[in-house]
CSV table of C-alpha atoms in Angstrom, one decimal:
chain,number,residue,atom,x,y,z
A,1,MET,CA,10.8,-7.5,9.1
A,2,PHE,CA,8.0,-5.3,10.0
A,3,LYS,CA,10.0,-2.6,11.8
A,4,HIS,CA,9.9,0.9,10.1
A,5,ARG,CA,12.5,3.6,10.0
A,6,SER,CA,12.8,7.0,9.0
A,7,PHE,CA,15.4,9.1,6.4
A,8,SER,CA,15.9,12.6,6.2
A,9,PRO,CA,15.7,13.4,3.8
A,10,ARG,CA,13.1,11.0,2.4
A,11,TYR,CA,15.3,10.6,-0.6
A,12,LYS,CA,17.9,8.9,0.9
A,13,GLY,CA,15.8,5.6,1.4
A,14,ALA,CA,16.1,5.4,-2.4
A,15,ILE,CA,16.0,1.7,-3.4
A,16,PRO,CA,17.1,-0.3,-6.7
A,17,PRO,CA,13.7,-1.1,-8.1
A,18,CYS,CA,13.3,-4.4,-9.3
A,19,LYS,CA,10.6,-7.2,-10.5
A,20,ILE,CA,8.6,-8.6,-8.4
A,21,ILE,CA,6.9,-11.6,-10.3
A,22,GLY,CA,5.7,-11.8,-13.8
A,23,ASN,CA,4.6,-8.5,-15.2
A,24,VAL,CA,4.9,-6.7,-11.3
A,25,TYR,CA,8.0,-4.2,-10.4
A,26,PHE,CA,8.4,-2.4,-7.4
A,27,VAL,CA,9.5,1.3,-8.1
A,28,GLY,CA,9.2,3.4,-4.8
A,29,CYS,CA,11.4,3.9,-1.9
A,30,TYR,CA,11.9,3.4,1.7
A,31,PRO,CA,9.4,5.7,3.1
A,32,ALA,CA,6.7,4.9,0.1
A,33,SER,CA,6.1,1.5,-1.7
A,34,SER,CA,5.0,2.0,-5.3
A,35,HIS,CA,4.2,-0.8,-7.4
A,36,LEU,CA,4.3,-1.0,-11.6
A,37,ILE,CA,1.7,-3.6,-13.3
A,38,ASP,CA,2.7,-4.0,-17.1
A,39,THR,CA,-0.7,-5.0,-18.8
A,40,GLY,CA,0.7,-5.3,-22.4
A,41,ASP,CA,-2.2,-2.5,-22.8
A,42,GLY,CA,-0.4,0.3,-20.8
A,43,LEU,CA,0.7,0.7,-17.4
A,44,ILE,CA,-0.9,0.6,-13.9
A,45,LEU,CA,0.5,2.1,-10.8
A,46,ILE,CA,-0.2,1.5,-7.6
A,47,ASP,CA,0.8,4.8,-5.3
A,48,THR,CA,2.8,7.2,-6.0
A,49,GLY,CA,4.4,8.3,-2.3
A,50,TYR,CA,5.5,11.8,-1.7
A,51,THR,CA,6.6,14.6,-4.0
A,52,ASP,CA,10.2,14.7,-2.8
A,53,THR,CA,10.7,11.4,-4.0
A,54,LEU,CA,8.5,11.6,-7.2
A,55,PHE,CA,12.1,12.0,-9.5
A,56,LEU,CA,13.1,8.6,-7.7
A,57,LEU,CA,9.8,6.8,-8.9
A,58,ILE,CA,10.5,8.8,-12.5
A,59,ASP,CA,13.9,7.1,-13.0
A,60,SER,CA,12.9,3.9,-11.5
A,61,ILE,CA,10.1,3.4,-14.0
A,62,TYR,CA,12.6,4.7,-16.7
A,63,ARG,CA,15.4,2.2,-15.4
A,64,LEU,CA,12.8,-1.4,-16.0
A,65,GLY,CA,12.3,0.1,-19.4
A,66,PHE,CA,9.2,1.8,-19.1
A,67,ARG,CA,7.5,5.5,-19.8
A,68,PRO,CA,6.0,7.1,-17.5
A,69,GLU,CA,3.3,8.4,-20.4
A,70,ASP,CA,2.6,4.4,-21.0
A,71,ILE,CA,0.6,4.7,-17.2
A,72,ARG,CA,-3.2,4.3,-17.6
A,73,TYR,CA,-4.2,4.4,-14.3
A,74,ILE,CA,-2.9,5.7,-11.0
A,75,LEU,CA,-4.5,3.4,-8.2
A,76,ASN,CA,-4.6,4.7,-4.9
A,77,THR,CA,-4.9,2.8,-1.7
A,78,HIS,CA,-5.8,5.4,0.4
A,79,TRP,CA,-5.9,9.2,0.7
A,80,HIS,CA,-2.4,9.8,3.2
A,81,TRP,CA,0.0,11.8,1.7
A,82,ASP,CA,2.7,9.4,1.9
A,83,HIS,CA,0.9,7.6,-0.8
A,84,THR,CA,-0.6,10.5,-2.9
A,85,GLU,CA,1.5,13.3,-2.8
A,86,GLY,CA,3.4,12.8,-5.9
A,87,THR,CA,-0.4,11.4,-7.6
A,88,ALA,CA,-1.1,15.0,-9.3
A,89,PRO,CA,2.0,15.9,-11.0
A,90,LEU,CA,2.8,12.2,-12.4
A,91,ALA,CA,-1.1,12.7,-13.4
A,92,TYR,CA,-0.7,15.8,-15.6
A,93,LEU,CA,2.9,14.6,-16.6
A,94,SER,CA,1.4,10.7,-18.1
A,95,GLY,CA,-1.8,12.0,-18.7
A,96,ALA,CA,-2.9,8.7,-16.5
A,97,LYS,CA,-6.5,8.2,-14.5
A,98,THR,CA,-6.5,8.6,-11.1
A,99,LEU,CA,-8.2,6.1,-9.0
A,100,ILE,CA,-9.5,5.9,-5.4
A,101,CYS,CA,-12.4,5.2,-3.1
A,102,GLU,CA,-15.1,7.3,-2.9
A,103,LYS,CA,-14.8,7.2,0.7
A,104,ASP,CA,-11.5,8.4,0.8
A,105,ALA,CA,-12.7,11.2,-1.9
A,106,GLU,CA,-13.2,14.0,-0.1
A,107,ASN,CA,-9.7,13.9,1.5
A,108,ALA,CA,-7.7,13.0,-1.5
A,109,ARG,CA,-8.7,16.3,-3.0
A,110,LYS,CA,-6.2,17.7,-0.7
A,111,TYR,CA,-3.7,16.0,-3.1
A,112,PHE,CA,-5.4,15.5,-6.4
A,113,GLU,CA,-8.9,15.4,-8.2
A,114,PRO,CA,-9.6,11.7,-8.3
A,115,ASP,CA,-10.9,10.9,-11.7
A,116,ILE,CA,-12.5,7.3,-10.8
A,117,LEU,CA,-14.1,6.8,-7.3
A,118,LEU,CA,-13.8,2.9,-6.7
A,119,HIS,CA,-15.9,0.4,-4.4
A,120,ASP,CA,-15.9,-2.5,-3.0
A,121,GLY,CA,-16.0,-5.3,-4.9
A,122,ASP,CA,-15.2,-3.2,-8.4
A,123,GLN,CA,-12.4,-4.5,-10.6
A,124,VAL,CA,-9.4,-2.3,-12.5
A,125,LYS,CA,-9.3,-4.0,-16.0
A,126,LEU,CA,-6.3,-2.9,-18.6
A,127,GLY,CA,-4.6,-5.8,-20.6
A,128,ASN,CA,-3.6,-9.0,-19.0
A,129,THR,CA,-4.8,-7.7,-15.5
A,130,THR,CA,-7.5,-7.7,-13.6
A,131,ILE,CA,-7.4,-6.2,-10.0
A,132,ASP,CA,-9.9,-6.9,-7.5
A,133,ILE,CA,-11.0,-4.2,-5.2
A,134,ILE,CA,-11.5,-5.3,-1.7
A,135,GLU,CA,-12.5,-1.7,1.0
A,136,THR,CA,-10.7,-2.3,4.1
A,137,PRO,CA,-11.4,0.3,6.0
A,138,GLY,CA,-9.9,1.2,9.8
A,139,HIS,CA,-6.5,2.8,8.8
A,140,THR,CA,-8.9,5.2,6.5
A,141,ARG,CA,-12.0,5.0,5.7
A,142,GLY,CA,-11.5,4.4,2.2
A,143,THR,CA,-8.9,2.1,2.5
A,144,ILE,CA,-9.0,-0.6,-0.6
A,145,SER,CA,-6.7,-3.7,-0.6
A,146,PRO,CA,-6.1,-4.8,-4.1
A,147,PHE,CA,-5.2,-8.5,-5.4
A,148,PHE,CA,-5.1,-9.8,-8.9
A,149,ASP,CA,-3.3,-12.7,-10.8
A,150,VAL,CA,0.5,-12.9,-12.7
A,151,THR,CA,1.6,-15.6,-14.3
A,152,GLU,CA,5.7,-16.6,-14.7
A,153,ASN,CA,7.0,-19.7,-16.2
A,154,GLY,CA,3.4,-21.6,-16.7
A,155,LYS,CA,2.4,-20.7,-13.5
A,156,THR,CA,-0.4,-18.8,-12.0
A,157,TYR,CA,0.3,-16.6,-9.0
A,158,ARG,CA,-2.1,-14.2,-7.0
A,159,VAL,CA,-0.7,-11.1,-5.7
A,160,GLY,CA,-2.6,-9.1,-2.8
A,161,MET,CA,-1.7,-6.0,-0.7
A,162,PHE,CA,-3.2,-4.8,2.9
A,163,GLY,CA,-3.7,-1.4,1.3
A,164,GLY,CA,-3.4,0.5,4.8
A,165,ALA,CA,-2.0,-1.7,7.6
A,166,GLY,CA,-0.8,0.9,10.0
A,167,ALA,CA,-2.0,1.1,13.6
A,168,ASN,CA,-0.9,4.6,14.2
A,169,THR,CA,-4.8,5.9,13.3
A,170,LEU,CA,-6.0,3.9,16.0
A,171,VAL,CA,-5.4,5.9,18.8
A,172,PRO,CA,-7.9,9.1,19.8
A,173,ASP,CA,-5.9,12.2,18.7
A,174,HIS,CA,-5.5,10.1,14.8
A,175,TYR,CA,-8.9,9.1,14.7
A,176,ASP,CA,-9.4,8.8,10.9
A,177,TYR,CA,-12.7,8.7,11.6
A,178,GLU,CA,-14.8,7.3,14.5
A,179,GLY,CA,-15.7,3.4,14.5
A,180,CYS,CA,-12.0,2.7,12.4
A,181,VAL,CA,-10.6,0.8,15.5
A,182,GLU,CA,-13.3,-2.0,15.1
A,183,ASP,CA,-13.7,-1.4,11.0
A,184,TYR,CA,-9.7,-2.3,11.4
A,185,PHE,CA,-10.0,-5.5,12.7
A,186,ARG,CA,-13.5,-6.3,11.1
A,187,SER,CA,-10.7,-6.0,7.9
A,188,LEU,CA,-8.3,-8.0,9.2
A,189,ASN,CA,-10.9,-10.5,9.1
A,190,ARG,CA,-11.8,-10.4,5.9
A,191,LEU,CA,-8.2,-10.1,4.7
A,192,ARG,CA,-7.7,-13.4,6.0
A,193,GLN,CA,-10.2,-15.0,3.5
A,194,GLU,CA,-7.8,-14.0,0.5
A,195,LYS,CA,-5.5,-16.7,-0.2
A,196,VAL,CA,-2.3,-14.8,-1.6
A,197,ASP,CA,1.2,-16.1,-2.9
A,198,VAL,CA,3.0,-13.1,-3.6
A,199,PHE,CA,2.6,-10.3,-1.0
A,200,ILE,CA,3.5,-7.0,-1.7
A,201,GLY,CA,3.9,-4.3,0.5
A,202,ASN,CA,1.9,-0.9,1.1
A,203,HIS,CA,5.5,0.0,2.8
A,204,VAL,CA,8.6,-1.9,2.4
A,205,TRP,CA,9.0,-3.0,5.8
A,206,ASN,CA,5.8,-4.8,5.2
A,207,ASN,CA,7.6,-7.3,3.3
A,208,ASP,CA,11.0,-6.7,3.5
A,209,THR,CA,10.9,-5.1,-0.2
A,210,ALA,CA,14.6,-4.2,-0.6
A,211,VAL,CA,16.0,-7.3,1.0
A,212,LYS,CA,14.0,-9.4,-1.2
A,213,GLY,CA,14.6,-7.2,-4.7
A,214,GLU,CA,18.2,-7.5,-3.8
A,215,ILE,CA,18.0,-11.2,-3.4
A,216,ALA,CA,16.4,-11.3,-6.8
A,217,ARG,CA,18.6,-9.5,-8.2
A,218,THR,CA,21.9,-11.5,-7.1
A,219,THR,CA,20.8,-14.9,-7.2
A,220,GLY,CA,18.2,-15.4,-9.7
A,221,GLU,CA,15.9,-16.9,-6.8
A,222,ASN,CA,12.4,-15.2,-6.0
A,223,PRO,CA,11.9,-14.8,-2.1
A,224,PHE,CA,8.5,-12.8,-2.7
A,225,ILE,CA,6.8,-15.9,-3.6
A,226,ASP,CA,5.6,-17.0,-0.2
A,227,ASP,CA,2.3,-17.5,0.6
A,228,THR,CA,2.1,-18.0,4.2
A,229,LEU,CA,4.3,-14.1,4.6
A,230,PHE,CA,0.6,-12.3,3.9
A,231,HIS,CA,-0.8,-14.5,7.0
A,232,LYS,CA,2.0,-14.1,9.0
A,233,PHE,CA,2.0,-9.9,8.0
A,234,LEU,CA,-1.8,-10.1,8.9
A,235,ASP,CA,-1.3,-11.6,12.3
A,236,HIS,CA,1.4,-9.2,13.1
A,237,CYS,CA,-0.8,-6.0,12.5
A,238,GLU,CA,-3.7,-7.7,14.7
A,239,ALA,CA,-0.9,-8.2,17.9
A,240,ARG,CA,0.1,-4.7,17.1
A,241,ALA,CA,-3.4,-3.2,17.0
A,242,ILE,CA,-4.1,-5.3,20.1
A,243,ARG,CA,-0.8,-3.6,22.1
A,244,VAL,CA,-2.4,-0.3,20.7
A,245,GLN,CA,-5.5,-0.2,21.9
A,246,GLU,CA,-4.3,-1.7,25.7
A,247,LYS,CA,-1.9,1.4,26.2
A,248,VAL,CA,-4.7,3.6,25.1
A,249,LYS,CA,-7.1,1.8,27.6
A,250,ALA,CA,-4.3,2.0,30.7
A,251,GLU,CA,-3.7,5.7,29.7
A,252,GLN,CA,-7.7,6.6,30.0
A,253,GLU,CA,-7.7,4.6,33.1
A,254,LYS,CA,-4.7,6.5,34.8
A,255,LEU,CA,-6.0,10.0,33.9
A,256,ARG,CA,-9.5,8.7,35.4
A,257,ALA,CA,-7.9,7.9,37.8
A,258,GLU,CA,-5.7,11.5,38.4
A,259,GLN,CA,-8.7,13.2,38.2
A,260,GLY,CA,-10.4,11.4,41.1
């Protein structure tokens, strides 16, 4: 868990689609997660991934019995291309409205034109689903984290995601914006206030999506239900971010010493 590996070409990271819980499904691949919500009044898709894996996303939607043309909203967690590169072509195909945080809108226009700009505290409502939007900047200025309730077997569960957990933008040469490091730690603290029964990953290595999906398909059990995993992941993110900052500091001190 929490370990990333690469696939080249990216489509070789194909993962069979699976039901996460209730009306929530995984339809992405290893390089880029995507989640589909069947609201009963149309579909909501969270993130679209790369254009060269878009065919896998569309195939997964069909394999689960849904149709891309029924997607009403494409919710983008942040502007980075591994989450948004497929948004414009899929919006064209489906007619869906595209959503992203206003603070990421300018950068997002490299990949698609946003229809709806989101802000902290907004809600995305469709059919039986209401998604609470929390701004969690750091990875990008406008990273958002979605949280919503689902019902399965008469029980309600809280589903949540850290919309931009990567520490790769927390080093000086890759800053998305000044102040991103401080924001990242503040976002972690804010996310710790959330109770999450089902943690869905912004990438599959966040929550072992592929492994859990296989368990669910072969055993009928649901390993995605785990009210401890989200906070374990936040702890992992904090420890990793601290290590990154310690490395940056050591490299800066070494450079100053070499320069005399």
